[in-house]
Short mmCIF file of C-alpha atoms in Angstrom, two decimals:
data_model
loop_
_atom_site.label_atom_id
_atom_site.label_comp_id
_atom_site.label_asym_id
_atom_site.label_seq_id
_atom_site.Cartn_x
_atom_site.Cartn_y
_atom_site.Cartn_z
CA MET A 1 -0.15 -0.08 0.29
CA HIS A 2 1.21 3.67 -0.86
CA ALA A 3 2.27 5.59 2.11
CA ALA A 4 -0.36 8.29 0.97
CA ALA A 5 -3.16 5.46 0.86
CA LEU A 6 -1.81 4.24 4.19
CA ALA A 7 -1.87 7.91 5.58
CA MET A 8 -5.48 8.30 4.45
CA LEU A 9 -6.30 5.30 6.90
CA LEU A 10 -4.69 6.78 10.09
CA PRO A 11 -6.15 8.86 12.50
CA ALA A 12 -5.57 12.59 11.87
CA VAL A 13 -4.17 14.72 14.84
CA ARG A 14 -3.95 18.89 14.14
CA LEU A 15 -0.65 19.81 14.74
CA MET A 16 -0.50 23.25 16.44
CA TRP A 17 3.38 24.71 17.08
CA LEU A 18 2.87 28.10 19.16
CA GLY A 19 6.59 28.77 19.09
CA GLN A 20 7.95 30.37 22.04
CA ALA A 21 4.81 31.11 23.98
CA ARG A 22 3.72 31.91 27.42
CA TYR A 23 2.67 28.59 29.62
CA SER A 24 -0.89 30.52 30.23
CA GLU A 25 -1.26 30.55 26.34
CA LEU A 26 -0.73 26.92 25.96
CA LEU A 27 -3.19 26.04 28.84
CA ALA A 28 -5.64 28.45 27.09
CA LEU A 29 -5.42 26.63 23.70
CA GLN A 30 -5.63 23.24 25.52
CA GLU A 31 -8.79 24.36 27.18
CA GLN A 32 -10.20 25.30 24.03
CA TRP A 33 -9.37 22.02 22.42
CA LEU A 34 -10.84 20.09 25.64
CA ARG A 35 -14.20 21.89 24.94
CA ARG A 36 -14.08 21.36 21.45
CA LEU A 37 -13.33 17.16 21.96
CA GLN A 38 -16.04 17.12 24.95
CA ALA A 39 -18.83 18.85 23.11
CA ASP A 40 -21.67 16.90 21.22
CA PRO A 41 -20.94 15.98 17.72
CA ARG A 42 -22.35 19.21 15.50
CA PRO A 43 -21.05 21.11 12.33
CA GLY A 44 -17.49 22.06 12.76
CA ALA A 45 -16.74 19.47 15.34
CA PRO A 46 -13.71 16.97 14.55
CA SER A 47 -14.93 14.17 12.48
CA GLU A 48 -14.79 10.44 13.70
CA THR A 49 -11.18 10.19 11.77
CA GLU A 50 -9.63 13.50 13.58
CA ALA A 51 -8.48 12.32 17.04
CA GLY A 52 -7.61 15.72 18.35
CA ALA A 53 -4.56 18.26 18.69
CA LEU A 54 -0.85 18.06 19.32
CA LEU A 55 -0.04 21.40 21.00
CA LEU A 56 3.56 22.22 21.24
CA CYS A 57 5.44 25.21 22.69
CA GLU A 58 8.58 26.27 23.87
CA PRO A 59 8.31 28.08 27.17
CA ALA A 60 8.91 31.96 27.07
CA GLY A 61 9.81 32.05 30.56
CA PRO A 62 10.32 29.87 33.77
CA VAL A 63 7.34 28.26 35.43
CA TYR A 64 7.19 25.69 38.31
CA THR A 65 4.03 23.53 38.38
CA GLY A 66 2.15 21.36 40.72
CA GLY A 67 0.03 18.00 39.99
CA LEU A 68 -3.15 16.46 41.36
CA ARG A 69 -0.59 15.10 44.01
CA GLY A 70 0.57 18.73 45.04
CA GLY A 71 4.24 19.10 45.39
CA LEU A 72 4.46 22.85 46.41
CA THR A 73 3.91 24.25 49.89
CA PRO A 74 2.78 27.96 49.96
CA GLU A 75 6.25 29.01 51.37
CA GLU A 76 7.66 26.80 48.55
CA THR A 77 5.70 28.64 46.00
CA THR A 78 6.63 32.30 47.87
CA ARG A 79 10.48 31.27 47.48
CA LEU A 80 10.06 30.12 43.70
CA ARG A 81 8.24 33.19 42.80
CA ALA A 82 11.12 34.98 44.52
CA LEU A 83 13.22 33.72 41.90
CA GLY A 84 11.62 35.54 39.24
CA ALA A 85 9.12 32.23 38.04
CA GLU A 86 5.61 31.83 37.74
CA VAL A 87 4.08 29.00 39.66
CA ARG A 88 0.77 27.31 38.71
CA ALA A 89 -1.21 24.67 40.06
CA THR A 90 -2.33 21.97 37.09
CA GLY A 91 -4.46 19.27 36.70
CA ARG A 92 -2.22 16.60 35.54
CA GLY A 93 -0.78 13.76 37.35
CA GLY A 94 2.13 13.73 39.57
CA LEU A 95 3.93 16.36 41.43
CA ALA A 96 6.24 19.59 40.89
CA THR A 97 8.21 20.09 37.95
CA PHE A 98 9.98 22.99 35.98
CA HIS A 99 9.15 24.55 32.43
CA GLY A 100 11.16 26.70 30.69
CA PRO A 101 13.16 28.10 27.72
CA GLY A 102 14.98 25.25 25.88
CA GLN A 103 12.25 22.96 26.65
CA LEU A 104 9.71 21.33 24.26
CA LEU A 105 6.29 21.10 25.65
CA CYS A 106 3.72 18.60 24.43
CA HIS A 107 -0.11 18.62 25.33
CA PRO A 108 -1.73 16.02 23.17
CA VAL A 109 -5.42 16.71 23.56
CA LEU A 110 -6.71 13.30 22.08
CA ASP A 111 -10.02 11.22 22.17
CA LEU A 112 -8.22 8.19 23.19
CA ARG A 113 -11.13 5.94 21.27
CA ARG A 114 -10.25 7.25 18.05
CA LEU A 115 -6.48 6.16 18.57
CA GLY A 116 -7.76 2.89 20.00
CA LEU A 117 -5.64 3.73 23.11
CA ARG A 118 -6.29 3.57 27.05
CA LEU A 119 -4.79 5.83 29.42
CA ARG A 120 -1.95 3.54 30.49
CA THR A 121 -1.32 2.69 26.84
CA HIS A 122 -1.17 6.54 26.20
CA VAL A 123 1.59 7.31 28.69
CA ALA A 124 3.62 4.45 27.35
CA ALA A 125 3.15 5.92 23.92
CA LEU A 126 4.50 9.02 25.18
CA GLU A 127 7.40 7.56 26.68
CA ALA A 128 8.11 5.76 23.63
CA CYS A 129 7.84 8.69 21.78
CA ALA A 130 10.49 10.57 23.54
CA VAL A 131 12.76 7.35 23.75
CA ARG A 132 12.61 7.20 19.76
CA LEU A 133 13.39 10.83 19.66
CA CYS A 134 16.54 10.16 21.52
CA GLU A 135 17.39 7.18 19.75
CA LEU A 136 16.98 9.44 16.31
CA ARG A 137 19.29 12.12 18.17
CA GLY A 138 21.81 9.66 18.55
CA LEU A 139 21.04 8.82 22.43
CA GLN A 140 20.74 4.90 22.53
CA GLY A 141 20.37 4.77 26.30
CA ALA A 142 17.31 6.22 26.75
CA ARG A 143 14.38 4.27 28.54
CA ALA A 144 11.21 4.25 30.31
CA ARG A 145 11.09 3.12 34.10
CA PRO A 146 8.25 1.53 36.29
CA PRO A 147 6.16 3.73 38.31
CA PRO A 148 6.83 6.00 40.56
CA TYR A 149 9.59 6.89 37.73
CA THR A 150 7.43 8.00 35.05
CA GLY A 151 9.14 9.60 32.30
CA VAL A 152 12.43 8.93 29.93
CA TRP A 153 15.70 8.37 31.64
CA LEU A 154 19.25 8.44 30.80
CA GLY A 155 20.90 6.58 33.60
CA GLU A 156 19.63 8.04 37.04
CA ARG A 157 18.78 11.25 35.14
CA LYS A 158 15.80 12.22 33.85
CA ILE A 159 15.67 13.77 30.17
CA CYS A 160 11.57 13.83 29.76
CA ALA A 161 8.93 14.45 32.31
CA ILE A 162 5.52 13.13 31.91
CA GLY A 163 2.15 14.05 33.70
CA VAL A 164 -1.31 13.61 31.68
CA ARG A 165 -4.97 14.05 32.82
CA CYS A 166 -7.69 12.08 31.37
CA GLY A 167 -11.32 12.72 31.74
CA ARG A 168 -14.23 11.21 29.51
CA HIS A 169 -11.43 9.44 27.17
CA ILE A 170 -10.08 13.10 26.59
CA THR A 171 -6.06 13.55 27.43
CA SER A 172 -4.79 16.68 28.25
CA HIS A 173 -1.05 17.66 29.46
CA GLY A 174 1.68 15.22 28.39
CA LEU A 175 5.45 15.70 28.21
CA ALA A 176 8.39 17.90 28.73
CA LEU A 177 11.56 17.29 26.67
CA ASN A 178 14.61 18.96 28.03
CA CYS A 179 16.36 20.18 24.68
CA SER A 180 18.95 23.10 25.97
CA THR A 181 17.02 23.91 29.18
CA ASP A 182 18.93 25.60 32.11
CA LEU A 183 19.01 22.82 34.66
CA THR A 184 19.86 25.16 37.38
CA TRP A 185 16.09 25.80 37.71
CA PHE A 186 15.37 22.14 38.93
CA GLU A 187 17.80 22.54 41.91
CA HIS A 188 15.17 24.58 43.70
CA ILE A 189 12.62 21.48 43.97
CA VAL A 190 12.56 17.65 44.07
CA PRO A 191 11.49 17.20 40.65
CA CYS A 192 8.39 14.89 40.30
CA GLY A 193 8.66 14.23 44.12
CA LEU A 194 11.68 11.79 43.22
CA VAL A 195 14.53 12.09 45.93
CA GLY A 196 18.05 11.28 44.57
CA THR A 197 17.81 11.39 41.12
CA GLY A 198 18.51 14.19 38.71
CA VAL A 199 17.81 15.85 35.43
CA THR A 200 19.73 15.92 32.05
CA SER A 201 19.22 17.35 28.48
CA LEU A 202 19.93 16.38 24.92
CA SER A 203 22.18 19.19 24.81
CA GLU A 204 24.21 17.82 28.01
CA ALA A 205 24.09 14.60 26.73
CA LEU A 206 25.25 15.05 23.40
CA GLN A 207 27.67 17.80 24.58
CA ARG A 208 26.54 20.46 21.92
CA LEU A 209 23.65 22.87 21.74
CA ILE A 210 20.57 21.13 21.02
CA THR A 211 17.61 23.48 20.36
CA VAL A 212 13.91 23.00 20.23
CA ASP A 213 13.73 24.12 16.94
CA GLU A 214 16.26 21.40 15.85
CA VAL A 215 14.65 18.84 17.62
CA MET A 216 10.85 19.45 16.00
CA PRO A 217 11.13 17.30 12.82
CA SER A 218 12.71 14.55 14.80
CA PHE A 219 9.85 14.59 17.18
CA LEU A 220 7.24 15.08 14.78
CA VAL A 221 8.34 11.47 12.95
CA ALA A 222 8.61 10.00 16.67
CA PHE A 223 5.10 11.16 17.66
CA GLN A 224 3.46 9.92 14.44
CA GLU A 225 5.39 6.45 14.58
CA THR A 226 4.08 6.01 18.06
CA PHE A 227 0.79 7.13 18.05
CA LYS A 228 0.14 5.71 14.56
CA CYS A 229 -1.62 8.99 13.40
CA THR A 230 -1.15 11.38 10.66
CA LEU A 231 -0.28 15.04 11.56
CA ILE A 232 -2.07 18.02 9.97
CA SER A 233 -0.42 21.21 10.14
CA GLU A 234 -2.27 24.20 11.37
CA ASP A 235 -1.29 27.92 10.12
CA SER A 236 -2.33 29.41 13.61
CA PRO A 237 -3.31 28.45 17.18
CA SER A 238 -6.88 30.20 16.49
#
């Protein structure tokens, strides 16, 4: 079967690249897509072959986020804001983590039924996507680990954090891949509540500057491979 014909049989996912954006912009677009997918079918709603949207951005500034399990006390929140960072509570799973420039944020807002996935296999697909991205960049040692070590690791250092939310089969939030992130921001928290573990980035692992823009083509290939979908580009997030 020709590649074009095969692509027509795969679920379609809208690709929304925000570039460098405030974290609040990503959350607002995520909320728009959640409402769209959760709404009753009507003219203009996604078709049965369209599974949702892949929202991507590089955070424009430093942000610490807490998950459903907490992760940041009021005292810690005050201390982190004094560093010049934004602090937000989110509805994703997990504890505290950091987002900032040099990081690829990926929020797939997907109807799992249209992809034939359950929540657990969705998380596994996100991990597999990040592992595949590392392989495409020449890092063969990246691996996923069992809970509570959700995410993708190089040795004892996490290179990609994963935290998702799922309601009525619709996912939100997703993964954060460190490309050229300033890792010193992580020193002010216990990332994901895992004491004794560290963080790393593609730049640190490969010993050269790896930007989010450089990683994007490989990431999109990895996403389509692991989620078995076709990405449809959008010119703007509106």
